[in-house]
Coordinates of C-alpha atoms in Angstrom, one line a residue:
X1 CA -0.1 0.1 0.1
X2 CA 1.0 3.6 -0.5
X3 CA 2.1 5.5 2.8
X4 CA 1.3 9.3 2.5
X5 CA 2.4 11.4 5.4
X6 CA 0.0 14.7 5.3
X7 CA 1.2 17.8 7.5
X8 CA 0.7 21.6 7.9
X9 CA 1.0 24.2 10.4
X10 CA -2.1 24.9 12.7
X11 CA -4.8 26.4 10.8
X12 CA -3.1 25.9 7.5
X13 CA -6.3 23.7 6.0
X14 CA -4.7 20.3 6.5
X15 CA -8.1 19.0 7.6
X16 CA -9.7 20.4 4.5
X17 CA -7.0 18.3 2.6
X18 CA -7.8 15.2 4.7
X19 CA -11.5 15.4 4.1
X20 CA -11.3 15.8 0.5
X21 CA -8.5 12.7 0.2
X22 CA -10.9 10.6 2.3
X23 CA -13.9 11.5 0.1
X24 CA -11.7 10.4 -3.0
X25 CA -11.0 6.9 -1.5
X26 CA -7.8 7.2 1.1
X27 CA -7.7 5.6 4.1
X28 CA -7.1 8.6 6.4
X29 CA -5.3 8.0 9.9
X30 CA -6.0 11.4 11.7
X31 CA -3.1 11.8 14.6
X32 CA -5.2 14.6 16.2
X33 CA -8.2 12.0 16.4
X34 CA -6.0 9.1 17.7
X35 CA -4.3 12.0 20.1
X36 CA -7.8 12.0 21.9
X37 CA -8.5 8.5 21.5
X38 CA -5.4 7.3 23.7
X39 CA -6.2 9.8 26.7
X40 CA -9.9 9.2 26.7
X41 CA -11.4 8.8 30.2
X42 CA -9.9 5.4 31.9
X43 CA -6.9 5.2 29.4
X44 CA -3.4 4.5 30.5
X45 CA -2.6 7.7 28.7
X46 CA -4.7 9.8 31.0
X47 CA -3.3 8.5 33.9
X48 CA 0.2 9.2 32.8
X49 CA -0.6 12.5 32.0
X50 CA -2.4 13.3 35.5
X51 CA 0.6 12.0 37.1
X52 CA 3.2 14.3 35.4
X53 CA 1.1 17.3 35.4
X54 CA -1.4 17.0 38.3
X55 CA -5.4 16.9 38.3
X56 CA -5.5 20.4 37.4
X57 CA -5.4 19.1 33.6
X58 CA -8.9 17.4 34.1
X59 CA -12.3 18.7 33.7
X60 CA -15.2 18.4 35.9
X61 CA -16.2 15.3 34.2
X62 CA -12.8 13.7 34.8
X63 CA -11.8 13.9 30.9
X64 CA -8.9 15.8 30.1
X65 CA -9.2 19.8 29.9
X66 CA -7.0 20.1 26.7
X67 CA -7.3 24.1 27.2
X68 CA -5.7 23.3 30.6
X69 CA -3.0 21.3 29.6
X70 CA -2.3 23.2 26.5
X71 CA -1.8 26.6 28.5
X72 CA 0.8 24.2 30.6
X73 CA 2.8 22.7 27.7
X74 CA 2.7 25.1 24.8
X75 CA 4.6 27.8 27.1
X76 CA 7.1 25.1 28.5
X77 CA 9.0 22.9 25.9
X78 CA 10.1 20.5 28.6
X79 CA 6.5 19.7 29.5
X80 CA 5.8 19.6 25.7
X81 CA 8.3 17.0 25.2
X82 CA 7.2 15.2 28.6
X83 CA 3.6 15.1 27.3
X84 CA 4.9 14.0 23.7
X85 CA 6.8 11.1 25.4
X86 CA 3.4 9.9 26.8
X87 CA 1.1 10.3 24.0
X88 CA 3.4 9.8 20.7
X89 CA 4.2 5.9 21.2
X90 CA 0.6 5.3 21.8
X91 CA -0.6 7.4 18.7
X92 CA 2.0 5.4 16.8
X93 CA 1.0 1.9 18.3
X94 CA -3.0 2.7 17.3
X95 CA -1.9 4.2 13.9
X96 CA -0.1 0.8 13.1
X97 CA -2.9 -1.3 14.0
X98 CA -5.4 0.9 11.5
X99 CA -2.6 0.4 8.9
X100 CA -2.5 -3.2 9.1
X101 CA -6.3 -3.4 8.8
X102 CA -6.5 -1.6 5.3
X103 CA -6.6 -3.1 2.0
X104 CA -3.4 -4.1 0.2
X105 CA -4.3 -1.4 -2.6
X106 CA -4.9 1.2 -0.2
X107 CA -3.8 4.6 -0.2
X108 CA -3.2 5.4 3.5
X109 CA -2.7 8.8 4.4
X110 CA -1.4 9.8 7.9
X111 CA -2.5 13.3 9.0
X112 CA 0.1 14.0 11.3
X113 CA 0.4 17.8 12.7
X114 CA 4.1 17.2 13.9
X115 CA 5.2 15.0 11.2
X116 CA 8.4 17.4 10.4
X117 CA 9.1 18.1 13.9
X118 CA 9.6 14.6 14.9
X119 CA 11.1 13.5 11.9
X120 CA 8.6 11.2 10.2
X121 CA 9.2 12.4 6.9
X122 CA 11.6 9.7 5.5
X123 CA 8.9 6.7 6.8
X124 CA 6.3 7.6 4.1
X125 CA 6.5 7.1 0.5
X126 CA 5.5 10.8 -0.3
X127 CA 5.1 13.7 2.3
X128 CA 2.5 16.2 1.4
X129 CA 2.8 19.7 3.2
X130 CA -0.5 22.4 3.3
X131 CA 1.0 25.6 3.5
X132 CA -0.9 28.9 4.4
X133 CA 0.6 32.4 4.9
X134 CA 0.7 33.1 8.8
X135 CA -1.7 36.2 8.6
X136 CA -4.3 33.9 6.9
X137 CA -3.9 31.3 9.8
X138 CA -3.8 34.2 12.7
X139 CA -7.3 35.2 11.4
X140 CA -8.6 31.7 11.1
X141 CA -7.5 31.1 14.6
X142 CA -9.3 34.4 15.9
X143 CA -12.3 33.5 13.9
X144 CA -12.6 29.6 14.4
X145 CA -11.2 29.4 17.8
X146 CA -11.6 32.6 19.4
X147 CA -7.9 32.6 20.0
X148 CA -6.3 35.8 20.8
X149 CA -3.5 37.0 18.6
X150 CA -0.7 36.5 21.4
X151 CA -1.7 32.9 22.1
X152 CA -1.9 32.0 18.0
X153 CA 1.4 33.3 17.6
X154 CA 2.7 31.2 20.6
X155 CA 0.9 28.2 18.8
X156 CA 2.5 28.7 15.3
X157 CA 6.0 29.5 17.2
X158 CA 6.1 26.0 18.8
X159 CA 5.9 24.5 15.4
X160 CA 8.3 23.8 12.4
X161 CA 8.2 27.2 10.2
X162 CA 7.2 27.1 6.4
X163 CA 11.0 26.9 5.0
X164 CA 11.4 23.7 7.3
X165 CA 8.3 22.0 6.0
X166 CA 9.2 22.5 2.5
X167 CA 12.6 21.0 2.8
X168 CA 10.4 18.0 4.2
X169 CA 7.8 18.1 1.3
X170 CA 7.4 16.2 -1.8
X171 CA 4.4 18.0 -2.7
X172 CA 3.3 21.6 -1.5
X173 CA -0.3 22.4 -1.3
X174 CA -1.0 26.2 -1.2
X175 CA -4.0 27.1 0.8
X176 CA -4.2 30.9 0.3
X177 CA -7.0 31.1 -2.2
X178 CA -10.6 29.3 -2.1
X179 CA -11.7 26.0 -0.9
X180 CA -12.7 25.1 -4.3
X181 CA -9.2 25.8 -5.6
X182 CA -7.8 23.6 -2.6
X183 CA -10.2 20.9 -3.7
X184 CA -9.0 21.3 -7.6
X185 CA -5.2 20.7 -6.5
X186 CA -6.2 17.7 -4.0
X187 CA -8.0 16.1 -7.1
X188 CA -5.2 16.4 -9.5
X189 CA -2.8 15.1 -6.8
X190 CA -5.0 12.0 -6.3
X191 CA -5.6 11.4 -10.1
X192 CA -2.1 12.1 -11.4
X193 CA 0.2 11.1 -8.8
X194 CA -1.3 9.0 -5.8
X195 CA -3.2 6.6 -7.6
X196 CA -0.5 5.8 -10.3
X197 CA 2.1 5.7 -7.4
X198 CA 0.1 3.3 -5.7
X199 CA -0.3 1.1 -8.5
X200 CA 3.4 1.3 -9.2
X201 CA 4.4 0.3 -5.6
X202 CA 2.0 -2.8 -5.7
X203 CA 3.4 -4.1 -9.2
X204 CA 7.0 -3.2 -8.8
X205 CA 7.3 -0.9 -11.5
X206 CA 9.7 1.8 -11.8
X207 CA 9.1 5.2 -13.8
X208 CA 11.4 5.3 -16.9
X209 CA 11.0 8.4 -19.0
X210 CA 11.4 7.5 -22.9
X211 CA 12.3 11.0 -24.1
X212 CA 15.0 13.1 -23.4
X213 CA 14.0 16.5 -22.4
X214 CA 16.7 18.8 -20.7
X215 CA 15.7 21.1 -18.1
X216 CA 17.3 24.2 -16.8
X217 CA 19.5 23.5 -13.5
X218 CA 16.7 23.3 -10.6
X219 CA 18.2 24.5 -7.3
X220 CA 16.1 22.2 -5.4
X221 CA 17.6 18.8 -6.8
X222 CA 20.2 18.6 -4.0
X223 CA 17.3 18.9 -1.4
X224 CA 15.0 16.3 -3.3
X225 CA 18.1 13.9 -3.5
X226 CA 18.5 14.4 0.4
X227 CA 14.9 13.6 1.0
X228 CA 15.2 10.5 -1.2
X229 CA 18.2 9.5 0.3
X230 CA 16.8 9.5 3.9
X231 CA 14.0 7.5 2.7
X232 CA 16.5 5.0 1.5
X233 CA 18.3 5.0 4.5
X234 CA 15.3 4.2 6.4
X235 CA 14.2 1.6 4.1
X236 CA 17.5 -0.3 4.3
X237 CA 17.9 0.1 7.9
X238 CA 19.8 -1.2 10.1
X239 CA 22.4 -1.5 7.1
X240 CA 24.4 1.6 6.9
X241 CA 25.3 1.9 3.3
X242 CA 27.0 5.0 1.7
X243 CA 24.6 7.1 -0.6
X244 CA 25.5 9.3 -3.1
X245 CA 24.0 11.9 -5.2
X246 CA 25.5 11.5 -8.7
X247 CA 25.1 12.4 -12.4
X248 CA 24.1 15.9 -13.8
X249 CA 21.7 17.0 -11.0
X250 CA 24.5 16.8 -8.7
X251 CA 26.6 19.2 -10.6
X252 CA 25.4 22.7 -9.6
X253 CA 24.4 25.0 -12.7
X254 CA 24.3 22.1 -15.2
X255 CA 21.1 21.5 -17.3
X256 CA 19.8 18.1 -17.0
X257 CA 17.2 15.6 -17.4
X258 CA 14.7 15.9 -14.7
X259 CA 16.0 12.6 -13.3
X260 CA 17.8 12.3 -9.7
X261 CA 20.6 10.0 -10.0
X262 CA 21.6 8.3 -6.8
X263 CA 24.8 5.7 -6.3
X264 CA 23.9 3.4 -3.4
X265 CA 27.2 1.4 -2.4
X266 CA 27.2 -2.3 -1.8
X267 CA 29.7 -4.6 -1.0
X268 CA 29.0 -7.1 -3.8
X269 CA 26.1 -7.5 -6.5
X270 CA 24.9 -10.7 -4.2
X271 CA 24.4 -8.1 -1.8
X272 CA 22.1 -6.1 -4.1
X273 CA 20.4 -9.1 -5.2
X274 CA 19.2 -10.2 -1.6
X275 CA 16.7 -8.8 0.5
X276 CA 17.9 -5.1 -0.2
X277 CA 16.2 -5.5 -3.2
X278 CA 12.7 -6.2 -1.8
X279 CA 13.1 -3.5 1.0
X280 CA 14.1 -0.9 -1.8
X281 CA 10.9 -1.9 -3.6
X282 CA 8.6 -1.6 -0.7
X283 CA 9.9 1.9 0.1
X284 CA 9.0 2.8 -3.7
X285 CA 12.3 2.2 -5.5
X286 CA 11.6 -1.0 -7.5
X287 CA 14.3 -3.0 -9.3
X288 CA 14.2 -2.3 -13.2
X289 CA 13.8 -5.6 -15.1
X290 CA 17.1 -6.7 -17.2
X291 CA 20.7 -6.8 -17.2
X292 CA 22.4 -3.5 -16.4
X293 CA 26.0 -2.4 -16.8
X294 CA 28.1 0.7 -17.5
X295 CA 30.0 1.2 -20.7
X296 CA 33.9 0.5 -19.4
X297 CA 36.5 3.3 -19.6
X298 CA 38.7 2.9 -21.5
X299 CA 36.7 0.9 -24.0
X300 CA 37.6 -3.0 -24.6
X301 CA 37.8 -3.8 -21.0
X302 CA 35.0 -6.1 -19.2
X303 CA 31.7 -4.4 -19.0
X304 CA 31.0 -2.8 -15.5
X305 CA 28.0 -4.8 -14.2
X306 CA 25.4 -3.2 -11.6
X307 CA 21.9 -3.2 -10.6
X308 CA 19.5 -0.7 -11.3
X309 CA 16.3 0.4 -9.6
X310 CA 14.1 3.4 -10.1
X311 CA 11.3 5.2 -8.5
X312 CA 7.5 4.3 -8.3
X313 CA 6.5 8.1 -7.9
X314 CA 5.1 9.5 -11.3
X315 CA 6.1 12.9 -10.2
X316 CA 9.8 12.1 -9.4
X317 CA 12.0 9.9 -11.5
X318 CA 15.2 8.4 -9.9
X319 CA 18.2 6.2 -11.2
X320 CA 19.1 4.2 -8.4
X321 CA 22.4 2.7 -9.3
X322 CA 23.6 -0.5 -7.1
X323 CA 27.4 -0.8 -7.4
X324 CA 30.1 -2.7 -5.5
X325 CA 32.0 -0.5 -3.6
X326 CA 35.9 0.4 -5.4
X327 CA 34.2 -1.3 -8.3
X328 CA 35.4 0.8 -11.7
X329 CA 31.7 1.8 -12.5
X330 CA 31.7 3.0 -8.7
X331 CA 34.7 5.0 -8.9
X332 CA 33.8 6.4 -12.3
X333 CA 30.7 7.7 -11.3
X334 CA 31.8 9.9 -8.3
X335 CA 35.2 10.8 -10.3
X336 CA 33.1 12.4 -13.0
X337 CA 30.7 14.2 -10.6
X338 CA 33.4 15.7 -8.7
X339 CA 35.4 16.7 -12.0
X340 CA 32.4 18.3 -13.3
X341 CA 32.0 20.0 -10.3
X342 CA 35.6 21.6 -10.0
X343 CA 36.1 22.1 -13.9
X344 CA 33.8 25.0 -15.3
X345 CA 35.5 24.4 -18.8
X346 CA 34.4 20.7 -18.8
X347 CA 31.1 21.5 -17.6
X348 CA 30.2 24.1 -20.0
X349 CA 31.6 21.4 -22.9
X350 CA 29.4 18.7 -21.7
X351 CA 26.5 21.0 -21.2
X352 CA 26.9 21.8 -25.4
X353 CA 27.0 18.0 -26.1
X354 CA 24.2 17.4 -24.2
X355 CA 22.0 20.2 -25.7
X356 CA 23.1 18.7 -29.1
X357 CA 22.5 15.4 -28.6
X358 CA 19.2 16.1 -26.9
X359 CA 17.7 17.4 -30.2
X360 CA 19.2 15.0 -32.5
X361 CA 18.8 11.6 -30.4
X362 CA 15.8 12.2 -28.0
X363 CA 15.1 8.8 -27.2
X364 CA 16.8 7.7 -23.8
X365 CA 18.8 4.9 -25.1
X366 CA 20.3 6.7 -28.1
X367 CA 21.0 9.9 -26.4
X368 CA 22.9 7.8 -23.6
X369 CA 25.1 5.7 -26.2
X370 CA 25.6 9.2 -28.3
X371 CA 27.7 10.6 -25.4
X372 CA 30.0 7.4 -25.0
X373 CA 32.8 9.4 -27.3
X374 CA 32.8 12.5 -25.2
X375 CA 32.7 10.5 -22.0
X376 CA 35.8 8.6 -23.2
X377 CA 38.0 11.6 -23.6
X378 CA 36.5 12.9 -20.3
X379 CA 37.6 10.0 -18.4
X380 CA 41.3 10.4 -19.4
X381 CA 41.0 14.4 -18.4
X382 CA 39.3 13.3 -15.1
X383 CA 41.9 10.6 -14.2
X384 CA 44.8 13.4 -14.8
X385 CA 43.0 15.7 -12.7
X386 CA 42.3 13.1 -9.9
X387 CA 46.1 12.4 -10.0
X388 CA 47.2 16.2 -9.8
X389 CA 44.6 16.8 -7.1
X390 CA 45.1 13.8 -5.0
X391 CA 41.3 13.4 -5.5
X392 CA 39.9 9.9 -3.6
X393 CA 36.3 8.5 -4.1

């Protein structure tokens, strides 16, 4: 099943997104609702909260007085962390039970207000952030919850800011407009990304663009790589394998196909063929069928065998190369990246070659093969640079 993390700041409109996804067919697990369940009267969670904060956080009916508790914890970070230590494990356990009960082809949306703050982003196939201007959120808190401005600002300040949420987001939904506009954006996300993503994960199918289309340098490529690498790292734990951003999107200022190339270092290809492949597929990085290798440099030597995985996410194509540590192909990928980063003239020459070939050989296979002569020459230049600078992978 596809696991989606949904988050946003207080009064951002996250609940409206959650409700729309539920209407479209998603299995929504609302952490706010679960947070109420785990502290219901008679629960162990409520008993532990009373032990930690006294019975002053109880209402006349013996239920938790959330406003009274909020007044304590939102002004005191240590108190807030103590509360989270009580509630978060219980919420996670209840959430896991609901996930286990969902259908195998479900799109499960975890609505988690503090997803970014507690570092849960890598545990999901996709993270969706609802973003709204602070001024609009303040007005909503005053209008909908009767909250004065000072208290509203305090609540917002205790959460991650917009920049931190954007860094964790695969998708940002702006909610500065009308509800109809927000619903239309959610509908597109469901139709164009979530449903095909779920089917691809279930079928073990990677997204493979067939046409070559160069795009201008995207300053967010490194940030996108960081999110993908964190997801891969979580998927393969407890293994602690080296992960590198390689290829053109790893070279600042270089136009490229909008495909993130990642190298995962394995001890040998037998490791790549074992349970590691299954864990990557479950996390949304299925193996690409067939035999894969890199063109050897210099020509004439044995081909450089590897394993290739891709992304099941139609919105973010990935080439995930599994290469043995110290192998020629592994070293070459790192050397080419670092030489192009260091040499602006060769970076410019490579860009010219890419643009010419993208125009004349727009399919992926022809484009890749046509670059070989340039890379044969670049290999010699890069090796000379490595010898002169003492470069090591």
